[in-house]
Short mmCIF file of N, CA and C in Angstrom, two decimals:
data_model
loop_
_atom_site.label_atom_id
_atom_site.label_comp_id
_atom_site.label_asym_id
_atom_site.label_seq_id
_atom_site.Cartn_x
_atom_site.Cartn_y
_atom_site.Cartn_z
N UNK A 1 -30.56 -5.67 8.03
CA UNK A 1 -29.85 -5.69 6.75
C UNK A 1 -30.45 -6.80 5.89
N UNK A 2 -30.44 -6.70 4.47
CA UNK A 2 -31.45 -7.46 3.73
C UNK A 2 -30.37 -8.11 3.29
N UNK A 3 -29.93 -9.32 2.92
CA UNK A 3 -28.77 -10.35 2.85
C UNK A 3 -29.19 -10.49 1.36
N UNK A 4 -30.72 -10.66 1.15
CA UNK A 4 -31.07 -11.15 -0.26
C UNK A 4 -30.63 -9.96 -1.42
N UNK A 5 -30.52 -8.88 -0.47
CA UNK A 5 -30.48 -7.43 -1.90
C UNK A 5 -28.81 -7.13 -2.02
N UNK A 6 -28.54 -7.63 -0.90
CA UNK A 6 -27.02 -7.55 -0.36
C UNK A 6 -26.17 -8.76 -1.70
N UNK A 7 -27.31 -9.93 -1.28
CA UNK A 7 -26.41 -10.65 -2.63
C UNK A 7 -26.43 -10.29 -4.02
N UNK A 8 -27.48 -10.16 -3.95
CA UNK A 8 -27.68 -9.46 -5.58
C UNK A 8 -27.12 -8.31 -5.80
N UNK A 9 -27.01 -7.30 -5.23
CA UNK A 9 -25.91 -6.09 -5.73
C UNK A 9 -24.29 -6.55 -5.56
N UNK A 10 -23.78 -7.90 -5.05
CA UNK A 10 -22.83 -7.96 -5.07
C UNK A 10 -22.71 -8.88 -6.82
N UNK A 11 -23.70 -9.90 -6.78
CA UNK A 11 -23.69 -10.19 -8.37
C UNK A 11 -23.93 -9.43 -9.12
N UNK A 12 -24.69 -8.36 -8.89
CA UNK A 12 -24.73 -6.91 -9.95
C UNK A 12 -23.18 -6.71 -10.27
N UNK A 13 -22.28 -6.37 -9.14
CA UNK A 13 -21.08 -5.51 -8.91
C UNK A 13 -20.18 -6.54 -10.07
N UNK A 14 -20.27 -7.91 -9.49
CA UNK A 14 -20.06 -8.78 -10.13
C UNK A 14 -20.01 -9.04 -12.24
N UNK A 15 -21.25 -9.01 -12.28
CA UNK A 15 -21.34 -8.62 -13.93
C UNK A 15 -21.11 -7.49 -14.53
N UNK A 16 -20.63 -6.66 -13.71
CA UNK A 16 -19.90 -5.13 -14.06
C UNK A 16 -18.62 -5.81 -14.54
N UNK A 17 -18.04 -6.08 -13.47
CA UNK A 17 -16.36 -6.88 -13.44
C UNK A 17 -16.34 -7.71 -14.88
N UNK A 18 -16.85 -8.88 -14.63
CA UNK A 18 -17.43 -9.81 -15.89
C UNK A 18 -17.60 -8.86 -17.03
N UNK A 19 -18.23 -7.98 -17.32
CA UNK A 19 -18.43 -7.36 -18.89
C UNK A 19 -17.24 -6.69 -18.99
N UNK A 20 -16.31 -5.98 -18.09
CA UNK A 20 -15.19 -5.07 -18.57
C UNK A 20 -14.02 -6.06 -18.95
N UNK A 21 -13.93 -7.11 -18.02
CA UNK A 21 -12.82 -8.17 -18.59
C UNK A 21 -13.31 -8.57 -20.23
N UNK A 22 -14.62 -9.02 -20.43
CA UNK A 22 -15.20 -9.42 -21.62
C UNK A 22 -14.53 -8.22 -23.14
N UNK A 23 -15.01 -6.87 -22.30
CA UNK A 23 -14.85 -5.82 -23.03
C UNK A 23 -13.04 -5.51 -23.57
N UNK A 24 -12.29 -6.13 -22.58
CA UNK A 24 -10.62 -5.92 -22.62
C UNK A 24 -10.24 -7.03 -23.21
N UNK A 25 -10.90 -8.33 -22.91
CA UNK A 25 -10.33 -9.66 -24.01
C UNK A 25 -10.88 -9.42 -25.03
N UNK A 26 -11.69 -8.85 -25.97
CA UNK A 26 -12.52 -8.51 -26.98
C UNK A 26 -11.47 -7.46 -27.70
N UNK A 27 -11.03 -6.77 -27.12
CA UNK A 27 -9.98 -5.88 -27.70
C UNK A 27 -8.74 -6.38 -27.43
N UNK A 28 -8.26 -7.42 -26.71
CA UNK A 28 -6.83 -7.92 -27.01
C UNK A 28 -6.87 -8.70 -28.30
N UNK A 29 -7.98 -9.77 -28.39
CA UNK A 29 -8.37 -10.33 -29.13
C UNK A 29 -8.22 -9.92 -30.87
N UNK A 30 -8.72 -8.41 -30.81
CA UNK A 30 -8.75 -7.82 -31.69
C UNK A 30 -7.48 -7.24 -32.63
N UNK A 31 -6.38 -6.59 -31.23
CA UNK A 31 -4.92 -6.57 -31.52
C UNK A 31 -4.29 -7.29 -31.46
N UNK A 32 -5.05 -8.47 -31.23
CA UNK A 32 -3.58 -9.73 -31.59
C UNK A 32 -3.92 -10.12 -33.04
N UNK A 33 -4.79 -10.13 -33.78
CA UNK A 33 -5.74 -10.64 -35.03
C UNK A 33 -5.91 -9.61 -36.07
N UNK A 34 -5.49 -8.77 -35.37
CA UNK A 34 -5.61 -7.63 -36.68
C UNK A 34 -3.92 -7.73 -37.38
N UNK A 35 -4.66 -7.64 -38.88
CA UNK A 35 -3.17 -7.68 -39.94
C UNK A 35 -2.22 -6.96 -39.93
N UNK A 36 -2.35 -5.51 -39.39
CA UNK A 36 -1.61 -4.37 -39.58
C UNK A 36 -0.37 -4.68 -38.19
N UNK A 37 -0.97 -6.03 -37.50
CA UNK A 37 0.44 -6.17 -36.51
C UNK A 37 0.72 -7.36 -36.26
N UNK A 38 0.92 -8.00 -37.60
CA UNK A 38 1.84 -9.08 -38.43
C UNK A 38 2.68 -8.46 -38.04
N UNK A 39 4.35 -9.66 -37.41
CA UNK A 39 5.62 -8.99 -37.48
C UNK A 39 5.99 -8.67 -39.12
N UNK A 40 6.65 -7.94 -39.28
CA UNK A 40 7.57 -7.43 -40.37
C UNK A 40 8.98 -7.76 -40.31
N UNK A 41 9.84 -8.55 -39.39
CA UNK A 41 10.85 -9.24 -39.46
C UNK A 41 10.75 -9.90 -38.06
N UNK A 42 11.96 -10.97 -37.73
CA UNK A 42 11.56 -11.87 -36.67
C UNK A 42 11.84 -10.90 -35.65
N UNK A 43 12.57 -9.81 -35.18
CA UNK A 43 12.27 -9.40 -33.74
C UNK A 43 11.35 -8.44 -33.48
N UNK A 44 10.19 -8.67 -34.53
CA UNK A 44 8.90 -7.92 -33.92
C UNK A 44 7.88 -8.68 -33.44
N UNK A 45 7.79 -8.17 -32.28
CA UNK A 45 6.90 -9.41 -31.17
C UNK A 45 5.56 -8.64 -30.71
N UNK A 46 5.40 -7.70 -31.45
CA UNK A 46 3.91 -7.19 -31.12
C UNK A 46 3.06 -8.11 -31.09
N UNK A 47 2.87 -8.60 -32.23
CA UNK A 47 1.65 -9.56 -32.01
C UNK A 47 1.51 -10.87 -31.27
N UNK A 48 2.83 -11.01 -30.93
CA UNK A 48 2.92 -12.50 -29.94
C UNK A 48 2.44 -11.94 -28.84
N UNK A 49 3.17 -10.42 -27.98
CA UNK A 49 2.70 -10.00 -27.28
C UNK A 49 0.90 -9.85 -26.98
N UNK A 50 0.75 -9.34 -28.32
CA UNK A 50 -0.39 -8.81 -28.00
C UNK A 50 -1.54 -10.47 -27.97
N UNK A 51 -1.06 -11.80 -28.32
CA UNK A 51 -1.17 -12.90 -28.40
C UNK A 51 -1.67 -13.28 -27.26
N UNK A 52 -0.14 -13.11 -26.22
CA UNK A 52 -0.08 -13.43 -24.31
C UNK A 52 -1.28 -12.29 -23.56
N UNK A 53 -1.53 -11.30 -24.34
CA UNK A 53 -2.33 -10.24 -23.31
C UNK A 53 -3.84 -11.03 -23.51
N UNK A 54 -4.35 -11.38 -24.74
CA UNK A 54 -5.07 -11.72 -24.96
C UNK A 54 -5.50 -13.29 -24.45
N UNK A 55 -4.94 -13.80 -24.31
CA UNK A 55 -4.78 -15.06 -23.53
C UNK A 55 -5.31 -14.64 -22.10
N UNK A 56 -3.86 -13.94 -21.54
CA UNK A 56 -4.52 -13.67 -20.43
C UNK A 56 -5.80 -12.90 -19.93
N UNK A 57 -6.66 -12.10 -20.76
CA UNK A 57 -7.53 -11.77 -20.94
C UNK A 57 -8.81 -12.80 -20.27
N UNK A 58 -8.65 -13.59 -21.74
CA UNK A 58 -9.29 -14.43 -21.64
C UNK A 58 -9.43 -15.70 -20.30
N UNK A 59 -8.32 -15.51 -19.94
CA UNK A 59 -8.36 -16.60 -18.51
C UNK A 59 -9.20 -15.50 -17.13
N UNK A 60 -9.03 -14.54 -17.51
CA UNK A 60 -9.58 -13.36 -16.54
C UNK A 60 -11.81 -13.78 -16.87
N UNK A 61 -11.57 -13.56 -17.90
CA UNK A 61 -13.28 -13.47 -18.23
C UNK A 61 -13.48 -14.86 -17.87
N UNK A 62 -13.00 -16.23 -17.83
CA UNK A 62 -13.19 -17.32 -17.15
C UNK A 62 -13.49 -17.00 -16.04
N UNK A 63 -12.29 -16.67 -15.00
CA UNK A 63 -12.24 -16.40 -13.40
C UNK A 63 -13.61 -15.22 -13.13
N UNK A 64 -13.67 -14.56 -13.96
CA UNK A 64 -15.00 -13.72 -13.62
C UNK A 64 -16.62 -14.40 -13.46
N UNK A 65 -16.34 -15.48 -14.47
CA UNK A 65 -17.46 -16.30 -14.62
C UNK A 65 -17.59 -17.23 -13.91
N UNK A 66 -16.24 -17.65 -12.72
CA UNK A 66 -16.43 -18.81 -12.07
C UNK A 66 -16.74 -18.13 -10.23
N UNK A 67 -16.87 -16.90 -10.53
CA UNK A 67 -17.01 -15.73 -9.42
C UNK A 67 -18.50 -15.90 -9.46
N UNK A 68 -18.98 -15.45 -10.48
CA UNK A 68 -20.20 -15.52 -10.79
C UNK A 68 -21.14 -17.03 -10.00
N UNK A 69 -20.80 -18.03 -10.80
CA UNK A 69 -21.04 -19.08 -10.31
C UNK A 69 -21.17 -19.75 -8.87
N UNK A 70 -20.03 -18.87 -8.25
CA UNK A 70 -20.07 -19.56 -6.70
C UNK A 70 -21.38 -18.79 -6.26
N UNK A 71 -21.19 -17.18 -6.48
CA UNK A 71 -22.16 -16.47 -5.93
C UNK A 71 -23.64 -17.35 -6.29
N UNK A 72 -23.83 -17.26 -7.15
CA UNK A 72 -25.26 -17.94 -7.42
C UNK A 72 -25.75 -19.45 -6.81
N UNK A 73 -24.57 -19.81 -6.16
CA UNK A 73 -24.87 -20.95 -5.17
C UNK A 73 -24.60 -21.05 -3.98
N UNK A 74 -24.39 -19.65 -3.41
CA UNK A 74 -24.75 -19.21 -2.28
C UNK A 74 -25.38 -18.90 -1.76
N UNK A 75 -25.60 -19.74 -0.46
CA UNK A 75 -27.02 -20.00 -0.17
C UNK A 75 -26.89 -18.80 1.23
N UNK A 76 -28.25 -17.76 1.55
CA UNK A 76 -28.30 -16.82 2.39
C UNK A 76 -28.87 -17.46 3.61
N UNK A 77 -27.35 -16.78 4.33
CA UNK A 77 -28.52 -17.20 5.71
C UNK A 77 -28.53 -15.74 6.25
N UNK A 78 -29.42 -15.67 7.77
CA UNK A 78 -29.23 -14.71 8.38
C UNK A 78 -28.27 -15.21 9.86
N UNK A 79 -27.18 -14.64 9.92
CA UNK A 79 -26.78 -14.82 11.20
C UNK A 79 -27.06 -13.69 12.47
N UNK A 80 -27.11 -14.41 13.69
CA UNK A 80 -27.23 -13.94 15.09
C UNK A 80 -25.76 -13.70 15.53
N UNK A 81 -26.13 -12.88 16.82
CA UNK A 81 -25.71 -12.59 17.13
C UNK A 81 -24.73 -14.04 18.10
N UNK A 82 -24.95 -14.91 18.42
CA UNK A 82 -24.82 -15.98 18.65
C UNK A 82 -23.82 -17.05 17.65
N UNK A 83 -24.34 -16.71 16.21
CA UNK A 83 -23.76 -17.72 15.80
C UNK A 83 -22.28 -17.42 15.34
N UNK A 84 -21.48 -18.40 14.81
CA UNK A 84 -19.92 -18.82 14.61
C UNK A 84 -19.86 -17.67 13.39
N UNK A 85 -18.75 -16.77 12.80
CA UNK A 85 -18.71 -16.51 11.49
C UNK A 85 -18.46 -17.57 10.27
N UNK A 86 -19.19 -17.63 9.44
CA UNK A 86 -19.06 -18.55 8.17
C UNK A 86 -19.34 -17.58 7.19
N UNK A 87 -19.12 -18.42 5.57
CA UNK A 87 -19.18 -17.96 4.74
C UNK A 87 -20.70 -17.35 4.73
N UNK A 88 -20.58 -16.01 3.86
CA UNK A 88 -21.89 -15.74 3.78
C UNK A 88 -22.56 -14.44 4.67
N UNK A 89 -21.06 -14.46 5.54
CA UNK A 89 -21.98 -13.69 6.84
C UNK A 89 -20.61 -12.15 6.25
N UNK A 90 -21.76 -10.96 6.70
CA UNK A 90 -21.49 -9.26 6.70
C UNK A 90 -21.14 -9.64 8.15
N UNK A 91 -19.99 -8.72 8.33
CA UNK A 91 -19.07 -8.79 9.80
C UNK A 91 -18.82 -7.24 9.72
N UNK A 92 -19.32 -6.41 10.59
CA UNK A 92 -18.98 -5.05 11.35
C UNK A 92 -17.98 -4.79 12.41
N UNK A 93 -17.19 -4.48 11.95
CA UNK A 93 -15.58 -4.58 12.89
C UNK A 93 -15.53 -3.12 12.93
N UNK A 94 -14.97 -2.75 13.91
CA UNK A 94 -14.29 -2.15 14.94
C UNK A 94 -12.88 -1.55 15.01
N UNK A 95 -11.93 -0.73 14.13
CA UNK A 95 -10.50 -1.20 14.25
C UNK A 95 -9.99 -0.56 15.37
N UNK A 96 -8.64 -0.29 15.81
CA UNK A 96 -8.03 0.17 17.01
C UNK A 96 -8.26 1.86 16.95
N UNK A 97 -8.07 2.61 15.98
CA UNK A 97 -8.42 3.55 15.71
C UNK A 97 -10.00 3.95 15.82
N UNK A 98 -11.15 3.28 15.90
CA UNK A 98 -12.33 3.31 16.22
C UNK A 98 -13.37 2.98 14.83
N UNK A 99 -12.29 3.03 13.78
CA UNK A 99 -12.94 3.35 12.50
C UNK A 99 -14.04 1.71 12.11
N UNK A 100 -15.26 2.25 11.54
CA UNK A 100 -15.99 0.77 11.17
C UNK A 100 -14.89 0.27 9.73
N UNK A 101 -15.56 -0.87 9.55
CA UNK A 101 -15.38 -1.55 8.38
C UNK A 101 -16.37 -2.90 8.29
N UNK A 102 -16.75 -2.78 7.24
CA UNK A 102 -17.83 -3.64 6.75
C UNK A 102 -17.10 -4.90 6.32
N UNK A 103 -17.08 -6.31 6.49
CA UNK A 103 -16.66 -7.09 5.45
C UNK A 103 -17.83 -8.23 5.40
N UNK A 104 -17.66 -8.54 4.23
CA UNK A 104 -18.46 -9.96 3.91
C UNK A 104 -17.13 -11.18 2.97
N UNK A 105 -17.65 -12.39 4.13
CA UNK A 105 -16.89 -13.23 3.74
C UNK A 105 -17.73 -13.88 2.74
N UNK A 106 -17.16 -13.94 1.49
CA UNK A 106 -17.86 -14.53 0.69
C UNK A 106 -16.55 -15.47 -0.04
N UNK A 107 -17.34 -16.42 -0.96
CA UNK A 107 -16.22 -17.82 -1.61
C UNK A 107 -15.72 -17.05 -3.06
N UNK A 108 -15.25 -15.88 -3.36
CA UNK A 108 -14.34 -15.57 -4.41
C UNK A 108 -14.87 -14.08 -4.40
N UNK A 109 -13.98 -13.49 -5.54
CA UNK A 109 -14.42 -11.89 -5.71
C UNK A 109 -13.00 -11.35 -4.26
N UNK A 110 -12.50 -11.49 -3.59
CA UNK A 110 -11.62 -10.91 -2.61
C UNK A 110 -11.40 -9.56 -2.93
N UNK A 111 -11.41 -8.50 -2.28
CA UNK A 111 -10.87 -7.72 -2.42
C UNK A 111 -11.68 -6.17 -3.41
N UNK A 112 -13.31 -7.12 -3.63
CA UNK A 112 -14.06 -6.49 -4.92
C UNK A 112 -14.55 -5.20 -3.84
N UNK A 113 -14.71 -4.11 -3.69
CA UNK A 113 -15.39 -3.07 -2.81
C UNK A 113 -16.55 -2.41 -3.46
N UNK A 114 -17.44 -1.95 -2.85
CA UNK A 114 -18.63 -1.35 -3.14
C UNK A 114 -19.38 -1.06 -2.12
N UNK A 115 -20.43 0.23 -2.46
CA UNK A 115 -21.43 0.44 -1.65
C UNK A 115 -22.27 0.01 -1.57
N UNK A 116 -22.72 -0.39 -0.31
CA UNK A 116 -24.15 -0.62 0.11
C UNK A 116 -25.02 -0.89 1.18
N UNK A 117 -26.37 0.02 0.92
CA UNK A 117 -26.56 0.73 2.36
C UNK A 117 -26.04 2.20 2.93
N UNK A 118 -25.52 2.36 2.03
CA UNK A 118 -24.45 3.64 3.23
C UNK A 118 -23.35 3.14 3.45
N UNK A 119 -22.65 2.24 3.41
CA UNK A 119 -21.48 1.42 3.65
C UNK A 119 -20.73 1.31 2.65
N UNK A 120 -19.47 1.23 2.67
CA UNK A 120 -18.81 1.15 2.08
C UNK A 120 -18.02 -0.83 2.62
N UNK A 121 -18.54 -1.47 1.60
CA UNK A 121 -18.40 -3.13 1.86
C UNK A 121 -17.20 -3.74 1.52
N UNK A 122 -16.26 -4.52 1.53
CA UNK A 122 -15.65 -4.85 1.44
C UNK A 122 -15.77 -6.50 1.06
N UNK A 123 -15.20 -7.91 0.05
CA UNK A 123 -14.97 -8.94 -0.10
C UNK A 123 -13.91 -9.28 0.35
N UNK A 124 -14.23 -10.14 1.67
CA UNK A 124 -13.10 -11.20 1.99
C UNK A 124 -13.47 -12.73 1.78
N UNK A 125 -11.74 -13.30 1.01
CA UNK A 125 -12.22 -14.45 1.32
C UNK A 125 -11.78 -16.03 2.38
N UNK A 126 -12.51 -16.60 2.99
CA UNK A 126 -11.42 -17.37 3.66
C UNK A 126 -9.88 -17.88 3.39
N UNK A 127 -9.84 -17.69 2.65
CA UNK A 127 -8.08 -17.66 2.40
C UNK A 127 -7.77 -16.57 2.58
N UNK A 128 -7.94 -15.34 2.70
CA UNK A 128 -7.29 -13.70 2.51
C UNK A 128 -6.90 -14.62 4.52
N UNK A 129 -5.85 -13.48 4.99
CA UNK A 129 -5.56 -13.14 6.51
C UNK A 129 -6.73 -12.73 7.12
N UNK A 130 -7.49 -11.93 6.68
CA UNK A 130 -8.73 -11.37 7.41
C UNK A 130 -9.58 -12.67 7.07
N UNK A 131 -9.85 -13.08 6.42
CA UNK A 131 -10.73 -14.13 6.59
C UNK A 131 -10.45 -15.49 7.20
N UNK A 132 -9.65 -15.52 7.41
CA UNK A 132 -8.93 -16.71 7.92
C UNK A 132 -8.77 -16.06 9.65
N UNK A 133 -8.87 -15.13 9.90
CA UNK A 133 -8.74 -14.62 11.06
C UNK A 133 -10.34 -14.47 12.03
N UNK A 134 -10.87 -14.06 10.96
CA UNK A 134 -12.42 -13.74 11.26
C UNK A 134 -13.49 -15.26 11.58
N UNK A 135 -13.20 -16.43 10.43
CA UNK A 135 -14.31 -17.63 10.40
C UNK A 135 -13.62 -18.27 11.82
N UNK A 136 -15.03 -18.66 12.13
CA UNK A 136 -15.14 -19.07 13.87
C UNK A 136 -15.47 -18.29 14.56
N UNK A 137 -14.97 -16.66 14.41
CA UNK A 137 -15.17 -15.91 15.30
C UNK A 137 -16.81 -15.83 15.96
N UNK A 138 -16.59 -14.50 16.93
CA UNK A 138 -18.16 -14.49 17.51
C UNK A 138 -17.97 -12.81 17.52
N UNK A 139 -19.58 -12.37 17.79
CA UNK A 139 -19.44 -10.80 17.99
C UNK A 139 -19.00 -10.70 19.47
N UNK A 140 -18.17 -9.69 19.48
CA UNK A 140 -17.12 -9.40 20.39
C UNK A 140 -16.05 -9.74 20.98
N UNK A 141 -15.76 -10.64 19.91
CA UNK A 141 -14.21 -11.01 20.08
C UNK A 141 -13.09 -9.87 18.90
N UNK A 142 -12.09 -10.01 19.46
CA UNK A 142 -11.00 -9.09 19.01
C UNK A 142 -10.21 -10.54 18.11
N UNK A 143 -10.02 -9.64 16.83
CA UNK A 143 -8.93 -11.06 16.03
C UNK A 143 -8.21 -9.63 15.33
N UNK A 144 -6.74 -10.77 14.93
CA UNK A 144 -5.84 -9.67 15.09
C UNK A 144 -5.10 -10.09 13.32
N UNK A 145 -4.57 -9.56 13.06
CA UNK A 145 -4.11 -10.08 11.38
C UNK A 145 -3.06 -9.01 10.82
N UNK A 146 -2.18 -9.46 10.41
CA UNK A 146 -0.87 -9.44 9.82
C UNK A 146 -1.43 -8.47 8.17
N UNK A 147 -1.68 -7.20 8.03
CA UNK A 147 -1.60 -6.53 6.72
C UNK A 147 -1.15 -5.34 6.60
N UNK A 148 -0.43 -5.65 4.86
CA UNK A 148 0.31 -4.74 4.92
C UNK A 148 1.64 -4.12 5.58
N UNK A 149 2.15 -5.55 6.05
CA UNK A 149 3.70 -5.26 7.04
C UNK A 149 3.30 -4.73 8.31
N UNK A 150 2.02 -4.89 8.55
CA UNK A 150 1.62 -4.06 10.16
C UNK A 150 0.51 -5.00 10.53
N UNK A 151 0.60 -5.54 11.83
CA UNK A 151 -0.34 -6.15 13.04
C UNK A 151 -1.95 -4.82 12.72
N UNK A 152 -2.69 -5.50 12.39
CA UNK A 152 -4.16 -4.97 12.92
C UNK A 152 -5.00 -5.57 13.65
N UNK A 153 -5.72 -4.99 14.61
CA UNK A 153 -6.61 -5.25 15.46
C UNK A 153 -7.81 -4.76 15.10
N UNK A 154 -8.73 -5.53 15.01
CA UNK A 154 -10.32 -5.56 15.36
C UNK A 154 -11.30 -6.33 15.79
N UNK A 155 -12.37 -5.42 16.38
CA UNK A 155 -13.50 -6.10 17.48
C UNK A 155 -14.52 -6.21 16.50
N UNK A 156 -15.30 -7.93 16.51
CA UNK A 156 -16.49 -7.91 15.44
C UNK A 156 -17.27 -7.53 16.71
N UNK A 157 -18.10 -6.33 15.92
CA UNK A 157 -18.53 -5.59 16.69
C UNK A 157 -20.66 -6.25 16.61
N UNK A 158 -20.23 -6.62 15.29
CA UNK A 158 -21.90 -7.31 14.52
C UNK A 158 -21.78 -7.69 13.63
N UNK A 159 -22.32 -8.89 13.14
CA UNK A 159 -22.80 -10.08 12.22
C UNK A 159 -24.09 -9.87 11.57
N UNK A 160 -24.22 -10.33 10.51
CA UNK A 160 -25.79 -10.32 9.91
C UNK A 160 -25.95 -11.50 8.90
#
């Protein structure tokens, strides 16, 4: 598995995210600032509303950009089969049902999914349960994690 193409399609996936937040604060921006939604007496709150969306918008295209940032100072390693899980490392698990799942622990983005390779990848991050369950681990140990109101089990089956 190529870790270097692996990172870069996840910062690809990444500036996807980044331009659509850009693209949605750009248009809150727009309906909070446009004249036609001036209140017309005090209990019209469109535009305050549309004020707070835009705000929050904007704190989103921050957090996208500070996603960005970690990635680009993440440094690739290749892990063995030997070594501890850390940040950085693609983990091939195993669940009780037999089914794979791809994850990469990486430092933000949680939860971002995409293909690659043939895989369908997954972002965890050491704070999520799965990641917090997984760092330390080794291939072939079983770690077990609390999601979704239900106990799951899986075997890291391989590291890269």
């Amino acid at each position: 598995m190529d870790k270097t193409l692996l990172l870069k399609h996840i910062v690809d996936e990444l500036k996807t995210v980044h331009q659509s937040a850009i693209d949605a604060a750009t248009r809150a921006y727009e309906t909070a600032t446009d004249e036609e939604n001036a209140p017309e007496h005090k209990y019209d709150t469109l535009s305050l509303e549309a004020s707070y969306l835009a705000q929050g918008q904007a704190q989103r295209v921050a957090e996208c950009e500070e996603d960005l940032s970690l990635y680009a100072k993440l440094d690739i390693k290749h892990f063995t089969s030997e070594d501890a899980i850390a940040l950085g490392c693609l983990i091939h698990l195993v669940d009780e049902d037999d089914n794979d799942k791809f994850v990469f622990l990486g430092p933000a983005a949680g939860g971002l999914k995409f293909q690659f390779s043939g895989k369908e990848i997954i972002i965890v991050t050491p704070s999520a349960p799965l990641g917090q369950a997984l760092a330390g681990s080794h291939v072939d140990d079983d770690v077990e994690v609390h999601i979704g109101g239900e106990q799951k089990g899986f075997e890291i089956v391989a590291i890269y």
